[in-house]
mmCIF file of C-alpha atoms in Angstrom:
data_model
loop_
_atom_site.group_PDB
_atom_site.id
_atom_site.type_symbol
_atom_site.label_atom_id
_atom_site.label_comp_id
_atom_site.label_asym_id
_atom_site.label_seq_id
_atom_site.Cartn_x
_atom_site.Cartn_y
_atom_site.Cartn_z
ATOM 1 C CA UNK L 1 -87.001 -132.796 116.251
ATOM 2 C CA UNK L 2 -84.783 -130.856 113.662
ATOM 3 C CA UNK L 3 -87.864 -128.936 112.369
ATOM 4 C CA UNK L 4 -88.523 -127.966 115.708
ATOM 5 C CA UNK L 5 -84.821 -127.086 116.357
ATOM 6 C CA UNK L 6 -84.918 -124.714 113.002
ATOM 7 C CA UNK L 7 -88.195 -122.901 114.167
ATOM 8 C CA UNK L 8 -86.862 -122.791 117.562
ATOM 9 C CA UNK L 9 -83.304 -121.363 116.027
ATOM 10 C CA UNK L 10 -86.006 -118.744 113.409
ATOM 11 C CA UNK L 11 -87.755 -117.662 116.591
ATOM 12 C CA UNK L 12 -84.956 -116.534 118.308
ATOM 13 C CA UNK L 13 -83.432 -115.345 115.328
ATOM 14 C CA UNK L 14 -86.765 -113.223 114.710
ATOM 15 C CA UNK L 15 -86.893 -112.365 118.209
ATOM 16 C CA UNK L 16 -83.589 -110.966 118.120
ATOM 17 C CA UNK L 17 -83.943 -108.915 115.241
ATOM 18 C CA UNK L 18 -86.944 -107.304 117.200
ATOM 19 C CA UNK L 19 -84.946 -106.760 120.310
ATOM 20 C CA UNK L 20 -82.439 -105.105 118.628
ATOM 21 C CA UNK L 21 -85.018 -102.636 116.434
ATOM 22 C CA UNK L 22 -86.907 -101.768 119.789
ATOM 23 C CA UNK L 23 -83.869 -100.717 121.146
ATOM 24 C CA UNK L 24 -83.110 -98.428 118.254
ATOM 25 C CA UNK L 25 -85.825 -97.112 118.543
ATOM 26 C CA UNK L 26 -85.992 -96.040 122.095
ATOM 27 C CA UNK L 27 -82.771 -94.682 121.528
ATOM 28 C CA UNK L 28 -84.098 -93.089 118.381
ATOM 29 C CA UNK L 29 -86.625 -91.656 120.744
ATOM 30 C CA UNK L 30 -84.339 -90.345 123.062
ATOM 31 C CA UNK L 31 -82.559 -88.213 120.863
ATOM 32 C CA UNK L 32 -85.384 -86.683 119.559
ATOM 33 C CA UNK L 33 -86.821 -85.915 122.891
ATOM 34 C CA UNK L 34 -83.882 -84.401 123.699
ATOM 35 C CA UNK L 35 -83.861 -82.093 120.671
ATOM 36 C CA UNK L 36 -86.879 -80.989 121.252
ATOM 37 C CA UNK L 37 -86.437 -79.795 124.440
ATOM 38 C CA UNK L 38 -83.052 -78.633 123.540
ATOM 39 C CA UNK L 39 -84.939 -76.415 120.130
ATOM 40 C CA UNK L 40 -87.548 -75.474 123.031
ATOM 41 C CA UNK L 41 -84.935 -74.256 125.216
ATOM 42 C CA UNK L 42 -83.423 -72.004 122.129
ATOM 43 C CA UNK L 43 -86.815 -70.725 121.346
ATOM 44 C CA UNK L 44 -87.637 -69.888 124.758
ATOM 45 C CA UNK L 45 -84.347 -67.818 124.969
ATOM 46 C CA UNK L 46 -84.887 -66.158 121.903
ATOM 47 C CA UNK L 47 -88.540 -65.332 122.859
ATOM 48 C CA UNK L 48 -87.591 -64.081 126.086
ATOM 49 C CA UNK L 49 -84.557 -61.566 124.103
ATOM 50 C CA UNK L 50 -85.814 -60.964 121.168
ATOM 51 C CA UNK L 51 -88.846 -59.232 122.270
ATOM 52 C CA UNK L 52 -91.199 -57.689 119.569
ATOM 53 C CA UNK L 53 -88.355 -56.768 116.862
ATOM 54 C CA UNK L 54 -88.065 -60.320 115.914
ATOM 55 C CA UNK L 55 -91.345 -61.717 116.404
ATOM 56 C CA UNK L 56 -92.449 -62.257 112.802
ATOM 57 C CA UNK L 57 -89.306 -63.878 112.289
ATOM 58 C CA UNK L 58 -89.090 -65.965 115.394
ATOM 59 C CA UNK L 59 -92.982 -67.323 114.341
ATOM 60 C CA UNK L 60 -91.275 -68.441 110.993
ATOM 61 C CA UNK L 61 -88.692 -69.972 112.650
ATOM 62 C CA UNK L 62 -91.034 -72.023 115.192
ATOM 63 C CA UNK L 63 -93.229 -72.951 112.754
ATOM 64 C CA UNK L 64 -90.228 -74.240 110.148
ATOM 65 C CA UNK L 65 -89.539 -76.041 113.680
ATOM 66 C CA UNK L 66 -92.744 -77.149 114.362
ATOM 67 C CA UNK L 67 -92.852 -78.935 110.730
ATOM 68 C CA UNK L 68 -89.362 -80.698 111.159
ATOM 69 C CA UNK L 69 -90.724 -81.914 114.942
ATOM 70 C CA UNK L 70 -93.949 -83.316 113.007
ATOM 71 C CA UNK L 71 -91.915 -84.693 110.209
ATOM 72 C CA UNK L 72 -89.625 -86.286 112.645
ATOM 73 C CA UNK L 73 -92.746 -87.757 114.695
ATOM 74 C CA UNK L 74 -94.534 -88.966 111.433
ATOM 75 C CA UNK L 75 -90.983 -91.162 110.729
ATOM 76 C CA UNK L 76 -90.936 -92.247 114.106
ATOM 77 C CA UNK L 77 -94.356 -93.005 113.939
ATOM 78 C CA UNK L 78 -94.162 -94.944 110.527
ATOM 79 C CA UNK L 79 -90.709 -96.954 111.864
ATOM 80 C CA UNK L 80 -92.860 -97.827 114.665
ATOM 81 C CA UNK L 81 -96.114 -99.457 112.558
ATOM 82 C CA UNK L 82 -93.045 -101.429 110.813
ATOM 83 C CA UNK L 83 -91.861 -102.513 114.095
ATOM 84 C CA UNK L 84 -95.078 -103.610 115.040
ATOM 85 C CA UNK L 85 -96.089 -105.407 111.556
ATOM 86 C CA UNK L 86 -92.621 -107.299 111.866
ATOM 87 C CA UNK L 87 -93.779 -108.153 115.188
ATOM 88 C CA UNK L 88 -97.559 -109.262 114.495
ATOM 89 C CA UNK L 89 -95.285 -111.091 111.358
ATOM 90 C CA UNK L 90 -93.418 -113.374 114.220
ATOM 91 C CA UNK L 91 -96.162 -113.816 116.380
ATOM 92 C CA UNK L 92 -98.167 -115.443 113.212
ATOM 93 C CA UNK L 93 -95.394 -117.816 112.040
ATOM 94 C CA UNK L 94 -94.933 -119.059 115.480
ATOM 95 C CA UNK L 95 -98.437 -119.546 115.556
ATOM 96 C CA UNK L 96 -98.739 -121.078 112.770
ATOM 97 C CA UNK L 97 -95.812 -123.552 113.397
ATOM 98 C CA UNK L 98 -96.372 -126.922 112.469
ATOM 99 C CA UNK L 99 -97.175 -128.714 115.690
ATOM 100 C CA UNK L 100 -97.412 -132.484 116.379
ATOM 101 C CA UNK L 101 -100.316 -134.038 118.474
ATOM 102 C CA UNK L 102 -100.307 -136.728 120.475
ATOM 103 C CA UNK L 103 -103.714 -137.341 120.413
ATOM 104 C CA UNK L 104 -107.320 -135.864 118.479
ATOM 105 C CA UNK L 105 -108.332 -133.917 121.776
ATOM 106 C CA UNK L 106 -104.618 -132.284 122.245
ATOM 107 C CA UNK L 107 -104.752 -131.298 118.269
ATOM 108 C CA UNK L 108 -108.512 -129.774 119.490
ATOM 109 C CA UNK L 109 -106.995 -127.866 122.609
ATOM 110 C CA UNK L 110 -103.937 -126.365 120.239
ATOM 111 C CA UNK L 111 -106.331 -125.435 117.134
ATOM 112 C CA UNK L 112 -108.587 -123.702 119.788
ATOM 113 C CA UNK L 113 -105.551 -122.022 121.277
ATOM 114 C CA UNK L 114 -104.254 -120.875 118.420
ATOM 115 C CA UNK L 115 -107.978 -119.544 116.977
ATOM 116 C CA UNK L 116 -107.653 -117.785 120.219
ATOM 117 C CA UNK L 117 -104.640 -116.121 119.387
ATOM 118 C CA UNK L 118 -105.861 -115.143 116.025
ATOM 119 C CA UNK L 119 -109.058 -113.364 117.153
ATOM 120 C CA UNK L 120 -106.876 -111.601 119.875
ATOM 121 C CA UNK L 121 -104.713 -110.345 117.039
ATOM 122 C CA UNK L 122 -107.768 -109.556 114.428
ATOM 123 C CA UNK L 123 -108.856 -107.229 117.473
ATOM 124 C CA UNK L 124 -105.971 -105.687 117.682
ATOM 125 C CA UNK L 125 -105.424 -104.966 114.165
ATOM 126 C CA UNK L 126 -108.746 -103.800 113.688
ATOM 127 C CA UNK L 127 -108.265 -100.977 116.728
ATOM 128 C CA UNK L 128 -104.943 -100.227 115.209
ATOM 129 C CA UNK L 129 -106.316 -99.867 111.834
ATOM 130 C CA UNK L 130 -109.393 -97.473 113.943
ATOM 131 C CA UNK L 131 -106.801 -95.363 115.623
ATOM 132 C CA UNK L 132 -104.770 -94.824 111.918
ATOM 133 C CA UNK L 133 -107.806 -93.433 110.286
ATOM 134 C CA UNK L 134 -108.681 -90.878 112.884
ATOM 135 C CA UNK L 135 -104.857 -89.779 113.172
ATOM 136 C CA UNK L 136 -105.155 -88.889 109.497
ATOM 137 C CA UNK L 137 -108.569 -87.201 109.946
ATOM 138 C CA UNK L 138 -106.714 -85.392 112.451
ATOM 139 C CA UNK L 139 -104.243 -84.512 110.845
ATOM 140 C CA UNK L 140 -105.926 -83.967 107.773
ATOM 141 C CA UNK L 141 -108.228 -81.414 110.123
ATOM 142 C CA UNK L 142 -104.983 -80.083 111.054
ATOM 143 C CA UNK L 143 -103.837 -79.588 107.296
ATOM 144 C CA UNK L 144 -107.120 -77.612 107.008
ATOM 145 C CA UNK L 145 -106.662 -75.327 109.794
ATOM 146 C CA UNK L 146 -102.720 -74.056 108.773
ATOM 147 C CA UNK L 147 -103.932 -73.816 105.045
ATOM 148 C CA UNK L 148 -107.107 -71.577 106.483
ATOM 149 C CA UNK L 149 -104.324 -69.690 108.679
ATOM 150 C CA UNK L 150 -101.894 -68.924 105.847
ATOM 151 C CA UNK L 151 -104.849 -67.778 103.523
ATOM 152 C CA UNK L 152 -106.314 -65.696 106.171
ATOM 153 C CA UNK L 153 -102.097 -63.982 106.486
ATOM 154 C CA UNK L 154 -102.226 -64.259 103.063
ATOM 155 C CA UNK L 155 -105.000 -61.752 102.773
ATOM 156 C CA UNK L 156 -103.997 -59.460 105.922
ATOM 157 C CA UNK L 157 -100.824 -58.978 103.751
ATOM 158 C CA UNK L 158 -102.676 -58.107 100.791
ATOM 159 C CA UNK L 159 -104.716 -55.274 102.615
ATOM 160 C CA UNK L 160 -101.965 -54.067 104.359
ATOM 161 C CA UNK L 161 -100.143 -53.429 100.895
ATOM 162 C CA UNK L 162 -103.012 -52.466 99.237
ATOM 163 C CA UNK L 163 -103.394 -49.479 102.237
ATOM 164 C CA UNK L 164 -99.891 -48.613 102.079
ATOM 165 C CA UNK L 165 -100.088 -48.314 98.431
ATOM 166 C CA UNK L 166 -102.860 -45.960 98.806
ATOM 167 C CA UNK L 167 -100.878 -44.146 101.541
ATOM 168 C CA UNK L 168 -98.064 -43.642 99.057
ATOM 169 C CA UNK L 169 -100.100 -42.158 96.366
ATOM 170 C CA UNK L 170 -101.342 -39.555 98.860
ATOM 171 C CA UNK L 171 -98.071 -38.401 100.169
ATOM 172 C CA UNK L 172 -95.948 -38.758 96.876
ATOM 173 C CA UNK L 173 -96.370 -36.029 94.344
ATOM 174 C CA UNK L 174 -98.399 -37.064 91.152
ATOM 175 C CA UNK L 175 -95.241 -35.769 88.741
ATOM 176 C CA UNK L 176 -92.746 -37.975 90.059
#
């Protein structure tokens, strides 16, 4: 009875600690939702004043803000795989308990349980671990594209220099 009194007293302990981190981070998520819309507000207002004069910088700006949104996401996203690991972590110790059996067919009915339990997590792992790899292909894919994007500025840049370059040879005087 005391060992089940301390895993009881773990349990609730563990169960605690999980309330309180999945209330941080809903409040966690709050705020940044609320950023968001406040930095989408501010851009929209800018976009709607600023007109064409600042439109080079105001893409700058939204992308810088675009990064820190994705940065912010990726953290939220990586605090949330540690929520859920400390989570799956609980849910195997308390299946993993010791338990005591009355009888050979009750010990059957709990070891069948529990395999149950463990398959029903390996699934769920295994489409976790499914869904990780093709957020990183896409955001590898996404990688790809901005790197393509800033080499193809990159080069616009470069002919636009190179013409204005040429321009300036034309109109200044070759003694200067």
């Amino acid at each position: 009875e005391e060992q089940v009194r301390q895993d009881s007293k773990i349990q609730q302990e563990g169960a605690d600690e999980l309330k309180r981190l999945i209330e941080k981070e809903r409040n966690a998520a709050k705020m940044q939702q609320e950023d968001f819309q406040k930095q989408l507000k501010i851009l929209q207002e800018k976009l709607l004043a600023g007109g064409d004069n600042g439109g080079a910088s105001l893409e700058v700006e939204a992308k810088r803000k675009l990064g820190e949104a994705r940065k912010r996401a990726l953290e939220e996203k990586r605090q949330k795989q540690e929520l859920a690991r400390k989570q799956a972590k609980l849910q195997e110790e308390k299946v993993f308990l010791e338990d005591k059996y009355a009888s050979i067919q009750e010990e059957i009915q709990g070891k069948t349980k529990k395999l149950k339990k463990l398959r029903t997590m390996y699934k769920l792992a295994k489409e976790e671990m499914k869904a990780q790899k093709q957020e990183i292909k896409d955001l590898q894919d996404e990688f790809e594209n901005e790197r393509e994007g800033y080499l193809s500025n990159i080069r616009d840049i470069y002919r636009e220099m190179t013409l204005q370059k040429q321009i300036l040879q034309q109109l200044m005087p070759a003694n200067l």
